[in-house]
mmCIF file of C-alpha atoms in Angstrom:
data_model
loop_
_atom_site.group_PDB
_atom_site.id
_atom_site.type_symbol
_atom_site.label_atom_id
_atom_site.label_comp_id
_atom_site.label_asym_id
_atom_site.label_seq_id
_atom_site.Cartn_x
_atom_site.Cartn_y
_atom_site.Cartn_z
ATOM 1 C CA UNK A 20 88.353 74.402 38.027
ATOM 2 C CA UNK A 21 88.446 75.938 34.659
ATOM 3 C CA UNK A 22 87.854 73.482 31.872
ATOM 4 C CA UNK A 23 89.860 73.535 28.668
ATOM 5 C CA UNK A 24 89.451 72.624 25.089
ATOM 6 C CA UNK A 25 91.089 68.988 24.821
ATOM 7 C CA UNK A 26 94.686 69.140 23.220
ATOM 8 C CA UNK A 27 95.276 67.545 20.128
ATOM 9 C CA UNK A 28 96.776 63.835 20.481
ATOM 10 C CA UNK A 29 100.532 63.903 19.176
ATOM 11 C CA UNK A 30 102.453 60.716 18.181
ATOM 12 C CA UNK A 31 104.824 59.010 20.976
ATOM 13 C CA UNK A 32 106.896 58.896 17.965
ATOM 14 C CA UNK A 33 107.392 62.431 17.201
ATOM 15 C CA UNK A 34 108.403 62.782 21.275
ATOM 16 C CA UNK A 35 111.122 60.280 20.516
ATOM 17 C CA UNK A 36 112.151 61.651 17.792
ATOM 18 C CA UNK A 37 112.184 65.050 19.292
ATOM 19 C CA UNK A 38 113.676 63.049 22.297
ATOM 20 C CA UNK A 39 116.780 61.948 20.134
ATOM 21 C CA UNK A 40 117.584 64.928 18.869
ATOM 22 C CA UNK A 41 117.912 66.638 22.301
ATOM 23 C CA UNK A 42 120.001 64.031 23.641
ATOM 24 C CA UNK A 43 122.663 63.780 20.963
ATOM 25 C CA UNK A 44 124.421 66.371 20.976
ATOM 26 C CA UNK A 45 124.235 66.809 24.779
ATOM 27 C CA UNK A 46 125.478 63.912 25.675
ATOM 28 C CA UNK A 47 128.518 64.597 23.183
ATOM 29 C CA UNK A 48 128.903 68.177 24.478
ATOM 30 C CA UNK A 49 128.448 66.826 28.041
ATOM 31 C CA UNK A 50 131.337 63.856 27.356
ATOM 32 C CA UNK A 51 134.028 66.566 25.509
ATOM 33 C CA UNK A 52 133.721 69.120 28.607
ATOM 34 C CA UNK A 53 134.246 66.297 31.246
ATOM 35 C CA UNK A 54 136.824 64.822 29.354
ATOM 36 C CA UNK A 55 138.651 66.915 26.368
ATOM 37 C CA UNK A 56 138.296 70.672 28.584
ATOM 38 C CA UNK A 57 138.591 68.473 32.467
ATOM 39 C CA UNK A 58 135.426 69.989 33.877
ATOM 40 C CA UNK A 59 133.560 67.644 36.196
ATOM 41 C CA UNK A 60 130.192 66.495 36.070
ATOM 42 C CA UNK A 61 129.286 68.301 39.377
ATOM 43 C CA UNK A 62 131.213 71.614 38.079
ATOM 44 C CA UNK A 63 128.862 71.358 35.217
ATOM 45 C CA UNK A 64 125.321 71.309 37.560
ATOM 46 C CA UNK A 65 124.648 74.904 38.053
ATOM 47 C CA UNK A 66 124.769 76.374 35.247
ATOM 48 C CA UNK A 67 123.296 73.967 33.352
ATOM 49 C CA UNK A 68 120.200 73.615 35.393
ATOM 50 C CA UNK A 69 119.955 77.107 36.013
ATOM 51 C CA UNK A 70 120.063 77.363 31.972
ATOM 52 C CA UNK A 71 116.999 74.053 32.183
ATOM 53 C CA UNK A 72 115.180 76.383 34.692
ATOM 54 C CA UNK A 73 115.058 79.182 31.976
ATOM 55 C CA UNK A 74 114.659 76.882 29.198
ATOM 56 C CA UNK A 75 111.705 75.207 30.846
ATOM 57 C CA UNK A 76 110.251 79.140 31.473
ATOM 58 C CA UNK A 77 110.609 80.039 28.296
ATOM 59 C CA UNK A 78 109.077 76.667 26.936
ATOM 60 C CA UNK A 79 105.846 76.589 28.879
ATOM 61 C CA UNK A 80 105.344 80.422 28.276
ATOM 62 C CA UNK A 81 105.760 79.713 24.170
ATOM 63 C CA UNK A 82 103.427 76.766 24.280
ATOM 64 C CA UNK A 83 100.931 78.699 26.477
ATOM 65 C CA UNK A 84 100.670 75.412 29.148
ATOM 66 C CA UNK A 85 100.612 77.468 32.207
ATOM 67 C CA UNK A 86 96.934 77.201 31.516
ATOM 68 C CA UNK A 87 96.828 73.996 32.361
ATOM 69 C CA UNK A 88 98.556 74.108 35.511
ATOM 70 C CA UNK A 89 96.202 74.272 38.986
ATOM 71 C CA UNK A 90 95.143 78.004 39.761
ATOM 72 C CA UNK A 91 95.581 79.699 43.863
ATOM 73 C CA UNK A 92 96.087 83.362 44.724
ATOM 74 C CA UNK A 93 98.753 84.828 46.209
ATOM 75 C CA UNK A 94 98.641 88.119 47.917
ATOM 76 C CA UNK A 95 96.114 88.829 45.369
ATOM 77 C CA UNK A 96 97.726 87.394 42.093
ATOM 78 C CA UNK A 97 96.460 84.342 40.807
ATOM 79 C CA UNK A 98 99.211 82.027 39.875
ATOM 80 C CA UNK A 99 100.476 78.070 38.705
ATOM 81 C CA UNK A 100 100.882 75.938 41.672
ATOM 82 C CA UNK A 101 101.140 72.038 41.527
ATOM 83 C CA UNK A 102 99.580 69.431 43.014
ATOM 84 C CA UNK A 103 101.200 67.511 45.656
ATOM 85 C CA UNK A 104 101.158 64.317 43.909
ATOM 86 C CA UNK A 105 102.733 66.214 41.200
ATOM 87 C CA UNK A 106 104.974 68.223 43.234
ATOM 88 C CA UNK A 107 106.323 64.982 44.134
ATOM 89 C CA UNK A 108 106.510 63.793 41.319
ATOM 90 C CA UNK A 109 108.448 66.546 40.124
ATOM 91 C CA UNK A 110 111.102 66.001 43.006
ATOM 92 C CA UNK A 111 111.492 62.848 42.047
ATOM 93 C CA UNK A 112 112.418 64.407 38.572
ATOM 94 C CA UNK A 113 114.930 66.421 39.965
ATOM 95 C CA UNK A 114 116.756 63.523 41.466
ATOM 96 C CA UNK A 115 116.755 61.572 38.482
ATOM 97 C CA UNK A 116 119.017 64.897 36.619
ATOM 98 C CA UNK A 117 122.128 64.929 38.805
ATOM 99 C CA UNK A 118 122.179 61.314 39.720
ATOM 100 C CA UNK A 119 122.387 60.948 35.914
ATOM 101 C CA UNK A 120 124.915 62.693 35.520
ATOM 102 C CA UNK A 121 126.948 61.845 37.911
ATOM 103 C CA UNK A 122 126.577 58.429 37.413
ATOM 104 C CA UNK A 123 129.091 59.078 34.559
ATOM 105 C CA UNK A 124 131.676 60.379 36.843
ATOM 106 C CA UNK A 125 132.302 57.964 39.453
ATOM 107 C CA UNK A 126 136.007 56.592 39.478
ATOM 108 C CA UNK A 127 136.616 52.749 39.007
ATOM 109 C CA UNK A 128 133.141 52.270 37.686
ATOM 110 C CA UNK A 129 132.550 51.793 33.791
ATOM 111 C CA UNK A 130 130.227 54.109 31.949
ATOM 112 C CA UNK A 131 128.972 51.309 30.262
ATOM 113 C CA UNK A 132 127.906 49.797 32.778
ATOM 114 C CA UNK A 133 126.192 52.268 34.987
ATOM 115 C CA UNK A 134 124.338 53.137 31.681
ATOM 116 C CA UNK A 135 123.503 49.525 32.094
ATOM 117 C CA UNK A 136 122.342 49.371 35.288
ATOM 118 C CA UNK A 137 120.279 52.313 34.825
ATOM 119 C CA UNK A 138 118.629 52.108 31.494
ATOM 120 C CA UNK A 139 117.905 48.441 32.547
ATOM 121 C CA UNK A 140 116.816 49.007 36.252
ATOM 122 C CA UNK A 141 113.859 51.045 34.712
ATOM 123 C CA UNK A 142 113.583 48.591 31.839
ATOM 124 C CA UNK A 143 112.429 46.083 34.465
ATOM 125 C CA UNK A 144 110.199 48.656 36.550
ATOM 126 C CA UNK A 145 108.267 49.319 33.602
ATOM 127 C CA UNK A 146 106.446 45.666 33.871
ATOM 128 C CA UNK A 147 106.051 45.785 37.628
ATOM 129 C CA UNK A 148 104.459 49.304 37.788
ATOM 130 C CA UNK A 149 102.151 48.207 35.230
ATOM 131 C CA UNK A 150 101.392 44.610 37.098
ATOM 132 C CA UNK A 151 100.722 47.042 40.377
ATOM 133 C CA UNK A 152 98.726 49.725 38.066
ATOM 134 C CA UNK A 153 96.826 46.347 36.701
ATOM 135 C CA UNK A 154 97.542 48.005 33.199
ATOM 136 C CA UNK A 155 97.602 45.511 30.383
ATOM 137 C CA UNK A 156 100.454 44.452 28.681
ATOM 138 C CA UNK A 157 100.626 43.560 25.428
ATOM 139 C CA UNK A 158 102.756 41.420 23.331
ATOM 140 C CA UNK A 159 104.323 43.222 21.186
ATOM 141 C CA UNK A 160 105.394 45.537 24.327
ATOM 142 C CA UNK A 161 107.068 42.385 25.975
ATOM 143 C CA UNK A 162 108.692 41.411 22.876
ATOM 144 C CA UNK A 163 110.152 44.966 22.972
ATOM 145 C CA UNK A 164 110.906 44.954 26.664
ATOM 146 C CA UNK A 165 113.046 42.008 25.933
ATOM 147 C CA UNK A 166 114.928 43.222 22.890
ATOM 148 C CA UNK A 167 115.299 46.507 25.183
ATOM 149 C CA UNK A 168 117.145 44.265 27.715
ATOM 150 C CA UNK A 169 119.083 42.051 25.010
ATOM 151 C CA UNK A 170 120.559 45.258 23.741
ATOM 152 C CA UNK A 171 121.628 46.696 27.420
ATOM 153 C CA UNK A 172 123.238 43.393 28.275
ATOM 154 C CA UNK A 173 124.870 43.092 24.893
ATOM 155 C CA UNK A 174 127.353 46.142 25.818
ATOM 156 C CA UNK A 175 128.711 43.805 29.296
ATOM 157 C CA UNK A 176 131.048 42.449 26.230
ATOM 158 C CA UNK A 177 132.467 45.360 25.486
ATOM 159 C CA UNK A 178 136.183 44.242 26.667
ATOM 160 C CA UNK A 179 138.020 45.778 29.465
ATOM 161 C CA UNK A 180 135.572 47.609 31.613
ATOM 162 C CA UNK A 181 135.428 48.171 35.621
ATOM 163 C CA UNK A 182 132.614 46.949 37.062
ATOM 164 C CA UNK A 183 133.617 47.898 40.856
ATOM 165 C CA UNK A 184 130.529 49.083 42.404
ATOM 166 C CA UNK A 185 131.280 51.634 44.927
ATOM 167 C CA UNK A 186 128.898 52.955 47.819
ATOM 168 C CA UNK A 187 128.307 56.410 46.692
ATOM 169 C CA UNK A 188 127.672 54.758 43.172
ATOM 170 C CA UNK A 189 125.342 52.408 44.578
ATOM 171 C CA UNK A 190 123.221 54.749 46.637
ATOM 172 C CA UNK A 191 123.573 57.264 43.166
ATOM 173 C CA UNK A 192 122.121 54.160 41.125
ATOM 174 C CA UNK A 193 118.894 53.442 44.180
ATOM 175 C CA UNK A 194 118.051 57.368 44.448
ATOM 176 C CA UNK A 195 117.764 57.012 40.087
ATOM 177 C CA UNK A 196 115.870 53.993 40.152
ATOM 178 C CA UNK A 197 113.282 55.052 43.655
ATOM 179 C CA UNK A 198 113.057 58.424 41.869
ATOM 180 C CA UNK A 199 111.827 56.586 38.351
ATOM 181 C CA UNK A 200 109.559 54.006 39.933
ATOM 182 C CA UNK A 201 107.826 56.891 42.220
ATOM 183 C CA UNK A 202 107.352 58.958 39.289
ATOM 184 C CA UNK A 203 105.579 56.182 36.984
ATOM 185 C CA UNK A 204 103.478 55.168 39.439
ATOM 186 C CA UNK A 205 102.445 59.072 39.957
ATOM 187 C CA UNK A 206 102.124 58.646 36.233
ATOM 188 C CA UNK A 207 100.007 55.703 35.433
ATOM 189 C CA UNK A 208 97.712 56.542 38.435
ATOM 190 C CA UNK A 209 97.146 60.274 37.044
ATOM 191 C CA UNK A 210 97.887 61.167 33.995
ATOM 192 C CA UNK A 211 97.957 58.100 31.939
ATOM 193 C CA UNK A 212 94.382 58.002 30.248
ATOM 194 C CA UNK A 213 92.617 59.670 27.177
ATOM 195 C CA UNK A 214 92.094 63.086 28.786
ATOM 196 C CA UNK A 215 94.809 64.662 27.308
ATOM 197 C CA UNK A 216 94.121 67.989 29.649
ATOM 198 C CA UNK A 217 95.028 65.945 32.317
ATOM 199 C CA UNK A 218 98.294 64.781 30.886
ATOM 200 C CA UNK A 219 99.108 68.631 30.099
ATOM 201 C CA UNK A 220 98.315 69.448 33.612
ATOM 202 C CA UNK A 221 100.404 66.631 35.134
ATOM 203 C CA UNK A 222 102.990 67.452 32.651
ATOM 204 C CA UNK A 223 103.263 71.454 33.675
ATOM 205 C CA UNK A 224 103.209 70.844 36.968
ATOM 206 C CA UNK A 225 105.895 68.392 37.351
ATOM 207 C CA UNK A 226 107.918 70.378 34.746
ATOM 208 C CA UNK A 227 107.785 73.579 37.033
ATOM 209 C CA UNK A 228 109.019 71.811 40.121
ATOM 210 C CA UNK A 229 111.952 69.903 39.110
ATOM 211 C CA UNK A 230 114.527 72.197 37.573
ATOM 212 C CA UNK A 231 113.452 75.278 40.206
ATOM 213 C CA UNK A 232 113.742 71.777 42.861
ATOM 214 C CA UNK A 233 117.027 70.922 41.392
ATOM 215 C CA UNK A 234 118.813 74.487 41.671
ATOM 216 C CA UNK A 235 117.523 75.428 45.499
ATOM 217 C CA UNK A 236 119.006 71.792 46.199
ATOM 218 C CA UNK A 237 122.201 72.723 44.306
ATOM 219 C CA UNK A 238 122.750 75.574 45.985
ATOM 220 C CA UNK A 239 121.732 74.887 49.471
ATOM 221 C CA UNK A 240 124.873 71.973 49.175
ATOM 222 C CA UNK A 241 127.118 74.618 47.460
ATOM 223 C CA UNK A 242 125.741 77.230 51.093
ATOM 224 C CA UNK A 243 125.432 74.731 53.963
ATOM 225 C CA UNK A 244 128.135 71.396 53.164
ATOM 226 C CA UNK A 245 131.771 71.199 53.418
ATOM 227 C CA UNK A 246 133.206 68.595 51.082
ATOM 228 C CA UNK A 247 134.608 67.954 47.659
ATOM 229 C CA UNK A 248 131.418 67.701 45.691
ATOM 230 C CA UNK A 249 130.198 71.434 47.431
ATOM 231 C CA UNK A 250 133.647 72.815 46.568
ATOM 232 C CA UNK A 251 132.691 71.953 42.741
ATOM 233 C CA UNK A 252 129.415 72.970 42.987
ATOM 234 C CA UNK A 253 130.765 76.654 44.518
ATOM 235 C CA UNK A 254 133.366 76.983 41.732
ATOM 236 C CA UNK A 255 130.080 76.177 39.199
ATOM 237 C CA UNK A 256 128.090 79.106 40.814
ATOM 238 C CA UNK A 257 130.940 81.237 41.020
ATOM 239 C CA UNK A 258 134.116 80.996 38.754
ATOM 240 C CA UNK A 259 133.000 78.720 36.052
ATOM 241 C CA UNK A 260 130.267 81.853 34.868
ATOM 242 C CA UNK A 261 133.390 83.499 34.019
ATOM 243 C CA UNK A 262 134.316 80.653 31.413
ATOM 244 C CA UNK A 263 135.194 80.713 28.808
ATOM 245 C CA UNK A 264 133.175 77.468 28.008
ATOM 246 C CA UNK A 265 130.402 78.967 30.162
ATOM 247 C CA UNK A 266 127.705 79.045 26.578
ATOM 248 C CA UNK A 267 128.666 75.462 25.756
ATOM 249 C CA UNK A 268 127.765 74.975 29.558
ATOM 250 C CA UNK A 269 124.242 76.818 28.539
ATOM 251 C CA UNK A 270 123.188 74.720 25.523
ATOM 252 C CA UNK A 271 124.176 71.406 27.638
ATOM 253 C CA UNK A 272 121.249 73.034 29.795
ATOM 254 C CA UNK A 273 118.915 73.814 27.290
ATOM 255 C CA UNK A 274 119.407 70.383 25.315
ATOM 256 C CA UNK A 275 118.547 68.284 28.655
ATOM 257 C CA UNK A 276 115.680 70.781 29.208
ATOM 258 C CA UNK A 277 114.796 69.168 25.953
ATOM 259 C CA UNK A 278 115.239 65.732 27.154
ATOM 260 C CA UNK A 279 113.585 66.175 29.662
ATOM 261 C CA UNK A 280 110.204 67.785 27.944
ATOM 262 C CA UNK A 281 110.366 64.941 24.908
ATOM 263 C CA UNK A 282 111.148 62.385 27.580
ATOM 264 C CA UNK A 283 108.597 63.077 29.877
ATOM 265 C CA UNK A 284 105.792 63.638 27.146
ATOM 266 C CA UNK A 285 107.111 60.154 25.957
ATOM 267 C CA UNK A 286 106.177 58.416 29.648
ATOM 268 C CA UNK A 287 102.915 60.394 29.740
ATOM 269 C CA UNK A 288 101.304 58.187 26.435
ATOM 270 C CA UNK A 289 98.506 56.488 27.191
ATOM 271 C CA UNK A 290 99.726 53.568 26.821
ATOM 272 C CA UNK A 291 101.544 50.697 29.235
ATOM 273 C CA UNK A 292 105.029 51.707 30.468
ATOM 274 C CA UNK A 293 105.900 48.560 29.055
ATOM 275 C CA UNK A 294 105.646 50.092 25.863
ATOM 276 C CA UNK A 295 106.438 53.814 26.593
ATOM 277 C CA UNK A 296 109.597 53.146 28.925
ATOM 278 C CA UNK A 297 111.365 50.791 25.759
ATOM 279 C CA UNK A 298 110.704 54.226 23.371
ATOM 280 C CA UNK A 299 111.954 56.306 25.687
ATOM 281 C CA UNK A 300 115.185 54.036 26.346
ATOM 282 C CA UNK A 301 115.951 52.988 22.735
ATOM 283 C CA UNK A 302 115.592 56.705 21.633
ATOM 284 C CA UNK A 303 118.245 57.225 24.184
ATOM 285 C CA UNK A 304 120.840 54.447 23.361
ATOM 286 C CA UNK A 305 120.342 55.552 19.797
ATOM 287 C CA UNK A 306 121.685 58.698 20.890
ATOM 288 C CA UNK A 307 124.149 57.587 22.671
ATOM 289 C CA UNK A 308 125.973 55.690 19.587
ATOM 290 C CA UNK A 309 124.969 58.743 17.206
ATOM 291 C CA UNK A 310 126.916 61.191 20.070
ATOM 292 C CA UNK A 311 129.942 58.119 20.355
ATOM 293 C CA UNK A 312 130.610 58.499 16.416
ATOM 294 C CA UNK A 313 130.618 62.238 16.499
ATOM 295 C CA UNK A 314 132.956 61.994 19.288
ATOM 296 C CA UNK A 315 135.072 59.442 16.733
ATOM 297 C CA UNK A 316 135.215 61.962 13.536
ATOM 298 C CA UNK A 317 135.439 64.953 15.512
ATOM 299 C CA UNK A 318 138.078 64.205 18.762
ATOM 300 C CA UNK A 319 139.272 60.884 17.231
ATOM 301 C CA UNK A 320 137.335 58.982 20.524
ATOM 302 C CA UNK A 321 137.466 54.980 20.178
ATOM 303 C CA UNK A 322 134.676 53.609 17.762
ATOM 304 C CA UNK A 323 132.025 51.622 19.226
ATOM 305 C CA UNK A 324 132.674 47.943 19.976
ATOM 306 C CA UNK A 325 130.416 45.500 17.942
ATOM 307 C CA UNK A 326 128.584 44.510 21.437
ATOM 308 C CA UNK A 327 127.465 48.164 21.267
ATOM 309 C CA UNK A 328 126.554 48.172 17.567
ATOM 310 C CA UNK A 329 124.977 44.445 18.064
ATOM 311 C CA UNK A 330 122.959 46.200 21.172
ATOM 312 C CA UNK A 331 121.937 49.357 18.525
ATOM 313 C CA UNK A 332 120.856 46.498 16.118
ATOM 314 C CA UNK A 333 118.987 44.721 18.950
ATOM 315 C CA UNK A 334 117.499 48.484 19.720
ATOM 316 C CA UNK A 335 115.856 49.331 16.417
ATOM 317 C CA UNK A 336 114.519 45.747 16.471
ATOM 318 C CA UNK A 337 112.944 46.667 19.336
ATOM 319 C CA UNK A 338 111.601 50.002 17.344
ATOM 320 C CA UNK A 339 110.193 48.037 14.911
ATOM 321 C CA UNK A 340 108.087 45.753 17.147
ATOM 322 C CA UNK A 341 106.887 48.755 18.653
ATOM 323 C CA UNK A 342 105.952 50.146 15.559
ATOM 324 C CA UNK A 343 103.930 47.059 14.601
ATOM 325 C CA UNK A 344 100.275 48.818 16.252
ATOM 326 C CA UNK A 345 101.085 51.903 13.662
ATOM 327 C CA UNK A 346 100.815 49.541 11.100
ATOM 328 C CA UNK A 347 98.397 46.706 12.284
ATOM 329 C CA UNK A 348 95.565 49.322 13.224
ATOM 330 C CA UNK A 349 95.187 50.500 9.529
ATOM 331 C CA UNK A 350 95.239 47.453 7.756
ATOM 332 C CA UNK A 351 92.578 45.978 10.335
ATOM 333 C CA UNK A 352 90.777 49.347 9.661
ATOM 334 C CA UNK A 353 90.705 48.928 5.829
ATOM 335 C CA UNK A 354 89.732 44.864 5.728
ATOM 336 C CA UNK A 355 87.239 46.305 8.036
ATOM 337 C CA UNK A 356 85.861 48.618 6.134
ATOM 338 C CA UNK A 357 85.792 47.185 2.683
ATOM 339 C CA UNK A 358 83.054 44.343 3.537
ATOM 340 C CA UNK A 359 80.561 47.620 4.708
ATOM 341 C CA UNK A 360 81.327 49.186 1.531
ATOM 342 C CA UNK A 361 79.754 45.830 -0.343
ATOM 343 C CA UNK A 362 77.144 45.167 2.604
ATOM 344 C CA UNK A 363 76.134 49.298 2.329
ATOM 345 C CA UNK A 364 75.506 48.905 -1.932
ATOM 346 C CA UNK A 365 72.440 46.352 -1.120
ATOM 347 C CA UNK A 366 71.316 43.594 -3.468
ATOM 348 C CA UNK A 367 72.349 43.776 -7.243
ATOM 349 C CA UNK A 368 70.017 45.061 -9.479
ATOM 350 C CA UNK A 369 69.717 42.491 -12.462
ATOM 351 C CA UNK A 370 67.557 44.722 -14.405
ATOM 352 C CA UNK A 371 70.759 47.323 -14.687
ATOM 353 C CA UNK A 372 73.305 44.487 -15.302
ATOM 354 C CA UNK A 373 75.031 46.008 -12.406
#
């Protein structure tokens, strides 16, 4: 296989940062077209994965990470195939896009708290995929994990919220979670090391299943089923491309394109899932509050409750703790090197007074 020059390390931090500013404003846009302009969540699938399919195209292509991806020939033409781990891997990323979203749509079931449920379901895989991985965990990554989890169960005292679990919701809320643990321990058993070629690789390939994954499964329901959810998913191939709000549709696509890059680059650090998981989830709920505010000044929404801004508090805690290692490492680094400095300038000469 062709070797390539090692990619530069990049901070986790700059991924959540890149991370937050994805899922901002889509999660606002997504909320005002489901609920201001009525269109529904499923409605809303195929154009905005078809718009993720190009968006992930046009990504890898600028980047030049097809490179990295595994090599076979095809009636003659060599092309980027994946793996099969991380083929799988990369279905279990397109599960984890519509059962997101329509976790949000579900009738007689708070937002809140299928946000809850999910954000903390892989809160608590994180640990056990690293106890199975035999990955240590380290403190500061606990203390995180918990403040993670404070902050999620914080927002159960929001007031008047349903909590009325359906079926469909519950199987929606297992396919999220199987999906998430699958793909970290694809993860930590491939990708999560210091060759940073072979988190590019793992990265590409999963990348370049999902979203094509996600629209052949889209459509194939919209073709071959007869029910409710395939009638919306027809009118979102068909009618909706006629839209008016058919280019607000497009950036939706193109922002949780973005999540999903900054996300997935965020899982792919080195380090525990203990600690990568908490980043990824706090950048998240920070985004979540940013997007409920905008919603506030712009559509006059309700303002958050203060178990949500208490949780948000609880969340940059958590960023903090997290941060420690950034600024730990350099102060050990300095006390370390200033007794070297006076061991390297040997004995003082008398003679020179020095």
């Amino acid at each position: 296989m062709t070797q390539h020059p090692q990619r530069a390390e990049v901070s986790i931090w700059w991924f959540a940062l890149g991370y937050f500013a994805a899922y901002a404003p889509y999660s606002a846009m997504t909320k005002y077209l489901s609920k201001t302009r009525g269109i529904s969540g499923v409605e809303l699938l195929p154009s905005t994965a078809i718009a993720s399919l190009v968006g992930m195209f046009v990504f890898m292509s600028a980047m030049r990470w097809w490179k990295y991806a595994g090599r076979r020939k095809v009636l003659g033409v060599e092309l980027p195939v994946p793996g099969f781990w991380t083929f799988l891997s990369g279905l279990c990323t397109a599960a984890i896009i519509p059962t997101t979203t329509l976790a949000y749509t579900f009738g007689g079931v708070s937002i809140v708290f299928m946000m809850l449920l999910m954000r903390g379901g892989v809160l608590i895989i994180a640990p056990m995929v690293d106890f199975i991985a035999r990955r240590k965990v380290r403190w500061f990554s606990w203390a995180a994990l918990g403040l993670s989890i404070a902050a999620l169960l914080a927002a159960l005292f929001t007031g008047k919220r349903g909590y009325d679990m359906t079926l469909v919701a519950g199987i929606d809320l297992a396919i999220y979670l199987l999906a998430y643990f699958i793909r970290l321990r694809f993860m930590s058993r491939l990708a999560k090391s210091d060759d940073e070629n072979a988190k590019a690789r793992y990265f590409v390939e999963e990348q370049m299943v999902a979203t094509p994954a996600l629209v052949l499964t889209l459509g194939a329901m919209a073709l071959f089923t007869e029910n409710q959810m395939s009638r919306e998913l027809v009118r979102g191939f068909t009618t909706f491309f006629g839209s008016e709000l058919l280019w607000m549709a497009v950036i939706v696509g193109l922002l949780s394109q973005g999540t999903g890059i900054f996300g997935g680059l965020i899982l792919l650090d080195k380090r525990e899932n203990t600690y990568c998981v908490p980043v990824n989830r706090a950048s998240s709920i920070l985004a979540g509050l940013v997007a409920s505010y905008s919603l506030t000044m712009i559509l006059g929404e309700r303002t958050p409750a203060f178990s949500e801004l208490l949780g948000a508090g609880l969340v940059l805690a958590a960023i903090a703790v997290l941060s420690l290692p950034n600024f730990i490492k350099p102060r050990q680094a300095h006390a370390t090197v200033q007794p070297l400095l006076v061991a390297s300038s040997g004995p003082v000469d008398k003679a020179s007074g020095s």
